[in-house]
Coordinates of C-alpha atoms and ligand atoms in Angstrom, one line a residue:
X202 CA -11.6 61.7 40.2
X203 CA -11.0 60.5 36.7
X204 CA -7.9 58.4 36.7
X205 CA -6.0 56.3 34.2
X206 CA -3.3 53.7 34.9
X207 CA -0.9 53.0 32.1
X208 CA 0.6 49.5 32.5
X209 CA -1.8 47.0 34.1
X210 CA 0.7 44.7 35.8
X211 CA 1.2 43.9 39.5
X212 CA 1.4 47.6 40.5
X213 CA -1.0 49.1 37.9
X214 CA -3.8 46.6 38.4
X215 CA -3.7 46.7 42.2
X216 CA -3.4 50.5 42.4
X217 CA -6.1 50.9 39.8
X218 CA -8.6 48.7 41.6
X219 CA -7.9 50.4 44.9
X220 CA -8.6 53.9 43.4
X221 CA -11.8 52.5 41.8
X222 CA -12.8 50.9 45.1
X223 CA -12.6 54.3 46.9
X224 CA -15.1 55.8 44.4
X225 CA -12.9 57.1 41.5
X226 CA -13.5 56.3 37.9
X227 CA -10.5 54.3 36.7
X228 CA -9.3 53.2 33.3
X229 CA -6.5 50.7 33.3
X230 CA -4.6 50.6 30.0
X231 CA -2.1 48.0 28.8
X232 CA -0.3 47.3 25.5
X233 CA -1.1 43.6 26.0
X234 CA -4.5 43.2 24.2
X235 CA -5.1 39.7 25.4
X236 CA -4.6 40.8 29.0
X237 CA -7.1 43.6 28.5
X238 CA -9.6 41.2 26.9
X239 CA -9.3 38.8 29.8
X240 CA -9.5 41.6 32.4
X241 CA -12.7 43.0 30.8
X242 CA -14.2 39.6 31.6
X243 CA -12.8 39.7 35.2
X244 CA -10.1 37.2 34.6
X245 CA -7.0 38.2 36.5
X246 CA -3.5 37.7 35.0
X247 CA -1.7 37.4 38.3
X248 CA -2.1 35.6 41.6
X249 CA -2.6 38.1 44.3
X250 CA -4.8 37.3 47.4
X251 CA -8.2 39.2 47.3
X252 CA -7.5 40.9 44.0
X253 CA -9.9 39.0 41.7
X254 CA -12.9 39.6 44.0
X255 CA -12.2 43.4 44.2
X256 CA -11.6 43.7 40.4
X257 CA -14.9 41.9 39.7
X258 CA -16.9 44.1 42.1
X259 CA -15.5 47.3 40.7
X260 CA -16.1 46.3 37.1
X261 CA -19.7 45.4 38.0
X262 CA -20.2 48.8 39.8
X263 CA -18.9 50.5 36.6
X264 CA -15.9 52.3 38.2
X265 CA -13.2 50.1 36.7
X266 CA -12.7 49.9 33.0
X267 CA -9.9 48.4 30.8
X268 CA -8.6 49.5 27.4
X269 CA -5.7 48.8 25.1
X270 CA -6.0 52.4 23.6
X271 CA -3.6 54.9 25.2
X272 CA -5.5 57.8 23.5
X273 CA -8.7 56.8 25.2
X274 CA -7.1 56.4 28.6
X275 CA -5.4 59.8 28.3
X276 CA -8.4 61.8 27.0
X277 CA -10.8 60.4 29.6
X278 CA -8.6 61.1 32.7
X279 CA -7.2 64.0 34.7
X280 CA -4.6 62.0 36.6
X281 CA -2.4 59.5 34.7
X282 CA -0.4 57.0 36.6
X283 CA 2.6 55.4 34.9
X284 CA 3.0 51.8 36.2
X285 CA 5.3 50.6 33.4
X286 CA 8.2 48.2 33.7
X287 CA 11.7 49.5 34.3
X288 CA 13.7 46.3 33.7
X289 CA 17.4 45.9 34.2
X290 CA 19.6 46.5 31.2
X291 CA 22.7 44.6 30.5
X292 CA 24.9 47.1 32.3
X293 CA 22.7 47.0 35.4
X294 CA 21.0 50.3 34.9
X295 CA 17.2 50.7 34.9
X296 CA 15.7 50.8 31.4
X297 CA 13.3 53.8 31.3
X298 CA 12.4 53.3 27.6
X299 CA 8.8 52.3 28.3
X300 CA 8.3 55.3 30.6
X301 CA 9.9 57.8 28.2
X302 CA 8.1 56.4 25.1
X303 CA 4.7 56.3 26.7
X304 CA 5.2 59.9 28.1
X305 CA 6.0 61.1 24.6
X306 CA 2.9 59.4 23.2
X307 CA 0.8 61.0 26.0
X308 CA 2.0 64.4 25.0
X309 CA 0.5 63.8 21.5
X310 CA -2.9 62.9 23.0
X311 CA -3.3 65.8 25.5
X312 CA -6.7 67.4 25.4
X313 CA -6.4 69.4 28.6
X314 CA -4.0 70.0 31.5
X315 CA -3.2 66.8 33.4
X316 CA -1.2 65.4 36.3
X317 CA 1.2 62.6 35.3
X318 CA 2.4 60.4 38.2
X319 CA 5.3 58.0 37.9
X320 CA 4.7 54.9 40.1
X321 CA 7.4 53.1 38.1
X322 CA 10.7 52.8 40.0
X323 CA 12.9 55.2 38.0
X324 CA 16.4 56.5 38.4
X325 CA 16.9 60.0 40.0
X326 CA 16.2 62.7 37.4
X327 CA 13.7 60.7 35.2
X328 CA 10.7 62.7 36.4
X329 CA 12.6 65.9 35.7
X330 CA 13.4 64.6 32.2
X331 CA 9.7 63.8 31.5
X332 CA 8.6 67.2 32.8
X333 CA 11.1 68.8 30.5
X334 CA 9.7 66.9 27.5
X335 CA 6.1 68.1 28.3
X336 CA 7.3 71.7 28.8
X337 CA 8.8 71.6 25.3
X338 CA 6.2 69.5 23.5
X339 CA 2.9 69.4 25.4
X340 CA 0.0 71.4 24.1
X341 CA -1.4 71.8 27.7
X342 CA 0.0 72.2 31.2
X343 CA 1.3 69.0 32.7
X344 CA 2.7 68.5 36.1
X345 CA 4.8 65.3 36.5
X346 CA 5.1 63.8 40.0
X347 CA 7.1 61.0 41.5
X348 CA 5.0 58.8 43.6
X349 CA 7.0 55.6 44.2
X350 CA 5.1 52.4 45.0
X351 CA 6.0 50.3 48.0
X352 CA 3.5 47.4 47.7
X353 CA 4.8 43.9 48.3
X354 CA 3.7 41.1 46.0
X355 CA 1.6 38.6 48.0
X356 CA 0.2 41.3 50.2
X357 CA -0.2 43.9 47.5
X358 CA -3.8 44.7 48.2
X359 CA -3.5 45.3 51.9
X360 CA -0.3 47.3 51.3
X361 CA -2.1 49.5 48.9
X362 CA -5.3 49.9 51.0
X363 CA -3.2 50.6 54.1
X364 CA 0.2 51.9 53.0
X365 CA 2.8 52.6 55.6
X366 CA 3.4 56.0 53.9
X367 CA 2.7 57.8 50.7
X368 CA 5.6 59.7 49.1
X369 CA 4.7 62.5 46.8
X370 CA 7.6 64.0 45.0
X371 CA 6.8 67.4 43.5
X372 CA 7.4 71.1 44.0
X373 CA 3.8 71.9 42.8
X374 CA 1.7 72.5 45.9
X375 CA -1.7 72.2 44.0
X376 CA -0.7 68.9 42.4
X377 CA 0.5 67.6 45.7
X378 CA -2.8 68.5 47.3
X379 CA -4.8 66.7 44.6
X380 CA -2.7 63.5 45.1
X381 CA -3.0 63.8 48.9
X382 CA -6.8 64.0 48.5
X383 CA -6.8 60.9 46.3
X384 CA -4.8 58.9 48.9
X385 CA -6.8 60.3 51.9
X386 CA -9.0 57.2 52.2
X387 CA -6.0 55.0 52.5
X388 CA -4.2 56.9 55.3
X389 CA -7.1 57.5 57.7
X390 CA -5.3 55.8 60.5
X391 CA -2.6 58.5 60.4
X392 CA 0.1 57.0 58.3
X393 CA 2.0 59.9 56.8
X394 CA 1.8 61.5 53.4
X395 CA 5.2 62.9 52.9
X396 CA 5.8 65.6 50.3
X397 CA 9.3 66.1 49.0
X398 CA 11.1 67.1 45.8
X399 CA 11.0 64.8 42.8
X400 CA 14.6 63.5 43.0
X401 CA 14.4 62.7 46.7
X402 CA 11.1 60.8 46.1
X403 CA 12.8 58.8 43.3
X404 CA 15.8 58.1 45.6
X405 CA 13.5 57.1 48.5
X406 CA 12.3 54.1 46.6
X407 CA 15.8 52.9 45.7
X408 CA 16.9 53.5 49.3
X409 CA 14.1 51.5 50.8
X410 CA 14.6 48.4 48.6
X411 CA 18.4 48.6 48.9
X412 CA 18.3 48.9 52.7
X413 CA 16.0 45.9 52.9
X414 CA 18.2 43.9 50.5
X415 CA 21.2 44.9 52.7
X416 CA 19.5 43.7 55.9
X417 CA 18.7 40.3 54.3
X418 CA 22.3 40.0 52.9
X419 CA 23.9 40.8 56.2
X420 CA 22.0 37.9 57.8
X421 CA 22.9 35.6 54.9
X422 CA 26.5 36.4 55.1
X423 CA 26.5 36.0 58.9
X424 CA 24.6 32.6 58.5
X425 CA 27.5 31.3 56.4
X426 CA 29.9 32.3 59.1
X427 CA 27.6 30.6 61.7
X428 CA 28.0 27.3 59.8
X429 CA 31.8 27.6 60.2
X430 CA 31.9 28.5 63.8
X431 CA 29.0 26.3 65.0
X432 CA 26.6 29.1 65.9
X433 CA 22.9 29.2 65.0
X434 CA 21.6 32.1 62.9
X435 CA 18.0 31.5 64.1
X436 CA 19.1 32.1 67.7
X437 CA 21.0 35.2 66.6
X438 CA 18.0 36.5 64.7
X439 CA 15.8 36.3 67.8
X440 CA 18.7 37.7 69.9
X441 CA 19.1 40.8 67.8
X442 CA 15.6 41.3 66.4
X443 CA 14.1 42.1 69.8
X444 CA 16.3 45.3 69.8
X445 CA 13.9 47.9 68.4
X446 CA 16.8 49.7 66.8
X447 CA 17.3 46.6 64.6
X448 CA 13.7 45.4 64.3
X449 CA 12.4 41.9 63.7
X450 CA 11.7 42.0 60.0
X451 CA 14.0 41.1 57.1
X452 CA 16.3 39.1 59.4
X453 CA 15.6 35.7 58.1
X454 CA 18.6 34.0 56.6
X455 CA 18.0 32.0 53.4
X456 CA 19.1 31.4 49.8
X457 CA 19.1 35.0 48.7
X458 CA 16.6 37.6 47.7
X459 CA 14.9 37.6 44.3
X460 CA 11.9 39.0 42.6
X461 CA 11.4 41.8 40.1
X462 CA 12.5 44.6 42.4
X463 CA 15.3 44.0 44.9
X464 CA 17.9 42.6 42.4
X465 CA 17.3 45.2 39.7
X466 CA 16.9 48.2 42.1
X467 CA 20.1 47.4 44.0
X468 CA 22.0 47.1 40.6
X469 CA 20.4 50.3 39.3
X470 CA 21.4 52.3 42.3
X471 CA 24.9 51.1 42.0
X472 CA 24.9 52.2 38.4
X473 CA 23.4 55.6 39.1
X474 CA 26.1 56.0 41.7
X475 CA 28.8 55.1 39.3
X476 CA 27.5 57.5 36.6
X477 CA 27.8 60.3 39.2
X478 CA 31.4 59.3 40.1
X479 CA 30.5 57.7 43.4
X480 CA 31.1 54.1 44.5
X481 CA 28.3 52.6 46.6
X482 CA 30.6 50.0 48.1
X483 CA 28.0 48.5 50.5
X484 CA 25.5 47.8 47.7
X485 CA 28.2 46.5 45.4
X486 CA 28.9 43.9 48.0
X487 CA 25.2 43.2 48.7
X488 CA 24.7 42.4 45.1
X489 CA 27.7 40.1 44.9
X490 CA 27.0 38.3 48.1
X491 CA 23.4 37.7 47.0
X492 CA 24.4 36.1 43.7
X493 CA 26.8 33.8 45.7
X494 CA 24.1 33.0 48.2
X495 CA 21.8 31.6 45.6
X496 CA 24.6 29.1 44.6
X497 CA 25.4 28.1 48.2
X498 CA 22.6 25.5 48.5
X499 CA 23.9 23.9 45.3
X500 CA 27.3 23.5 46.9
X501 CA 25.6 21.8 49.9
X502 CA 23.7 19.5 47.6
X503 CA 26.8 18.6 45.6
X504 CA 28.8 18.0 48.8
X505 CA 26.1 15.8 50.2
X506 CA 26.0 13.6 47.0
X507 CA 29.8 13.8 46.7
X508 CA 29.5 15.5 43.4
X509 CA 27.4 12.8 41.9
X510 CA 24.1 14.4 41.0
X511 CA 23.6 12.7 37.7
X512 CA 20.3 10.9 37.7
X513 CA 19.4 11.9 41.2
X514 CA 15.7 12.8 41.7
X515 CA 15.4 16.1 43.4
X516 CA 12.1 17.5 44.6
X517 CA 12.0 21.3 44.7
X518 CA 9.3 22.9 46.8
X519 CA 8.6 26.5 45.7
X520 CA 9.4 28.2 42.4
X521 CA 8.0 31.7 43.2
X522 CA 10.5 34.2 44.5
X523 CA 8.4 34.4 47.8
X524 CA 5.2 32.9 49.1
X525 CA 1.7 34.2 48.2
X526 CA 2.7 35.2 44.6
X527 CA 3.1 33.4 41.3
X528 CA 6.0 35.7 40.3
X529 CA 9.1 33.8 39.4
X530 CA 11.1 36.7 38.1
X531 CA 14.7 36.6 39.4
X532 CA 13.7 33.9 41.8
X533 CA 16.5 31.9 43.5
X534 CA 14.7 28.8 42.2
X535 CA 16.0 29.8 38.7
X536 CA 19.6 29.4 39.8
X537 CA 18.9 26.2 41.7
X538 CA 16.8 24.5 39.0
X539 CA 19.2 25.3 36.2
X540 CA 22.3 24.2 38.3
X541 CA 20.6 20.9 39.2
X542 CA 19.7 20.3 35.5
X543 CA 23.3 21.1 34.5
X544 CA 24.5 18.5 37.0
X545 CA 22.2 15.9 35.4
X546 CA 19.7 15.7 38.2
X547 CA 16.0 15.0 37.5
X548 CA 14.0 17.9 38.9
X549 CA 10.3 17.8 39.9
X550 CA 8.7 20.9 41.3
X551 CA 5.7 21.9 43.2
X552 CA 4.5 25.4 43.9
X553 CA 1.0 26.3 45.1
X554 CA 0.7 29.3 42.7
X555 CA 3.6 29.5 40.2
X556 CA 3.3 26.3 38.2
X557 CA 1.9 28.0 35.1
X558 CA 4.7 30.5 35.1
X559 CA 7.3 27.7 35.8
X560 CA 6.0 25.7 32.8
X561 CA 6.5 28.8 30.5
X562 CA 10.2 28.9 31.6
X563 CA 11.2 25.2 32.0
X564 CA 8.8 23.4 29.7
X565 CA 9.6 19.7 29.5
X566 CA 13.0 20.0 31.1
X567 CA 11.5 19.4 34.6
X568 CA 8.5 17.5 36.0
X569 CA 5.5 19.2 37.7
X570 CA 3.9 17.7 40.7
X571 CA 0.3 18.4 41.6
X572 CA 1.0 18.3 45.3
X573 CA 4.0 18.8 47.5
X574 CA 4.0 15.2 48.7
X575 CA 3.6 13.7 45.3
X576 CA 6.9 15.4 44.2
X577 CA 8.7 13.4 46.9
X578 CA 7.9 9.9 45.5
X579 CA 11.2 8.2 45.1
X580 CA 13.1 11.5 45.6
X581 CA 16.8 11.4 46.6
X582 CA 16.4 14.8 48.3
X583 CA 13.9 17.6 49.0
X584 CA 15.0 21.3 48.5
X585 CA 12.7 23.9 50.0
X586 CA 13.1 27.1 48.0
X587 CA 10.0 29.1 48.9
X588 CA 8.5 29.3 52.4
X589 CA 4.9 28.7 51.5
X590 CA 2.8 28.1 54.6
X591 CA 1.7 24.7 53.4
X592 CA 5.3 23.5 53.5
X593 CA 5.8 24.5 57.1
X594 CA 4.2 21.5 58.9
X595 CA 5.5 18.2 57.8
X596 CA 4.2 14.7 58.2
X597 CA 7.7 13.4 58.6
X598 CA 6.7 9.7 58.6
X599 CA 4.8 10.0 55.3
X600 CA 7.7 12.0 53.8
X601 CA 10.2 9.4 54.9
X602 CA 8.2 6.6 53.4
X603 CA 7.8 8.5 50.1
X604 CA 11.4 9.5 49.6
X605 CA 14.2 7.2 48.4
X606 CA 16.6 8.8 50.8
X607 CA 15.4 11.2 53.6
X608 CA 17.5 14.3 52.9
X609 CA 16.1 17.9 53.3
X610 CA 17.8 21.0 52.1
X611 CA 15.9 23.7 53.9
X612 CA 16.7 26.9 52.0
X613 CA 14.4 29.0 54.2
X614 CA 15.0 27.6 57.7
X615 CA 11.4 26.7 58.2
X616 CA 12.0 23.4 60.0
X617 CA 13.4 22.6 63.4
X618 CA 16.7 20.8 62.7
X619 CA 16.6 18.6 65.8
X620 CA 13.0 17.5 65.1
X621 CA 13.8 16.6 61.5
X622 CA 17.0 14.9 62.4
X623 CA 15.4 12.9 65.2
X624 CA 12.9 11.6 62.7
X625 CA 15.8 10.1 60.7
X626 CA 16.4 12.8 58.1
X627 CA 19.7 14.4 57.0
X628 CA 19.0 18.1 57.4
X629 CA 20.8 21.0 55.9
X630 CA 19.6 24.5 56.7
X631 CA 21.2 27.9 56.2
X632 CA 23.4 29.0 59.1
X633 CA 21.9 26.3 61.4
X634 CA 23.9 24.2 63.8
X635 CA 25.5 21.3 62.0
X636 CA 24.7 17.7 63.1
X637 CA 27.1 16.6 65.8
Ligands
NAD825 N1 6.0 44.3 41.4 C1 6.3 45.0 42.5 O1 6.3 44.4 43.6 C2 6.6 46.4 42.5 C3 6.6 47.1 43.7 C4 6.9 48.5 43.7 C5 7.3 49.1 42.5 N2 7.4 48.4 41.3 C6 7.8 49.1 40.1 O2 6.6 49.4 39.4 C7 6.9 49.3 38.0 C8 5.9 48.3 37.4 O3 6.2 47.0 37.9 P1 5.2 45.7 37.8 O4 5.7 44.7 38.7 O5 3.8 46.2 37.9 O6 5.5 45.4 36.3 P2 4.6 44.3 35.4 O7 5.6 43.8 34.4 O8 3.9 43.4 36.3 O9 3.6 45.2 34.6 C9 3.9 46.2 33.7 C10 2.8 46.2 32.7 O10 3.0 47.3 31.7 C11 2.6 46.8 30.4 N3 3.3 47.6 29.4 C12 4.6 47.5 28.9 N4 4.8 48.4 28.0 C13 3.7 49.1 27.9 C14 3.3 50.2 27.1 N5 4.1 50.8 26.2 N6 2.0 50.7 27.2 C15 1.2 50.2 28.1 N7 1.5 49.1 28.8 C16 2.7 48.6 28.8 C17 3.0 45.3 30.4 O11 2.2 44.6 29.4 C18 2.6 44.9 31.8 O12 1.3 44.5 31.9 C19 8.3 48.9 37.9 O13 9.1 50.1 37.7 C20 8.7 48.3 39.2 O14 10.0 48.4 39.5 C21 7.0 47.0 41.3

């Protein structure tokens, strides 16, 4: 099939290369000319395990091309995927400007009938709006479909090659069949292709992210109570997670969820709800609790140093919003680093993948360490913000000799408090049993 992908970011590039890898001819288009120039040479703008190799192979085999010209992408494809950003606006709603503007431009370039697929996360009714525009202004028949994306940064490639489910939101049986055929190589093990109406498909995406954000937040809130009553959230996680009705995933307490999706999608659904005269009280609380949770670790650090953070050297491990990605958008690290700086602390960070992005945001305000251990030299405390695998096993003796004072704030509960304390450290986790 001839496919174009408009917006070559995390979603567009990954999805584009997966379609190319299953034998389709794919053109990835982006407004960012530099990004396109680099991609043509096989240089990948994001860190995503396995992606570079797959992109290079498909470029070499001639199935994957890149362009900065929307007209070319539209004219040369039968199915057009919109993978454009839908950032949060000031009032919390999702900004659909990119999606609407590009759709209008596509209408001007139509050379035959097409299928347009929204992979962007858009508020309920957006696909209907785009369809209405094409009905009034398109020179050719266009079917607009909602096909929300569920990939997770860090495992984006395997999520796209083996998705848990494909959601196709359309009332058009022929268009649904075309899309189902396109996805067939990815669901050979039997994972479902679920066809539903456009609005339900749009809502399914928000429901999924909001539910997961709620699960995390429930555990974070409970963890804060655990600290007060002397219970341990890790024991509770294991205790409830083995119940299949609850499930084991998304039960890890920590310093709040971040990233480019959960925070904005929760806020956008709350906003959609308000616009329709409904109050989504659970999600309003989830959003509020999550904002507070990011600040909780700062309170612990301040308490530990009795409010005197000025001049303290704090090593921060992890800037990315989660492991296996270089994405720092809405990461809890932002709240932590800026609060530490505001208190006058000296911050040095290490992240295995997100240093380039961190430098773009923090410039010379903080120091960047080449390795996790070098960040600890003379440090008054270590704050673990992202649970990268390489942070999990510690050489406690080396760390102790490097640090000025052996204090660990474990924002992701990756260490055994007893082991760390026995080695002579002061340990603060999230919802872990306090030192007796
Ligand atoms: N990142 C994720 O994990 C993820 C997962 C599922 C769904 N989504 C959703 O998918 C959508 C895209 O997210 P993303 O993370 O890939 O965003 P991104 O910011 O990584 O990529 C978007 C790309 O679109 C390009 N772009 C912007 N305006 C353009 C225009 N007018 N014409 C052509 N290109 C343009 C940007 O240059 C950028 O490369 C969003 O709605 C997001 O909520 C993201």
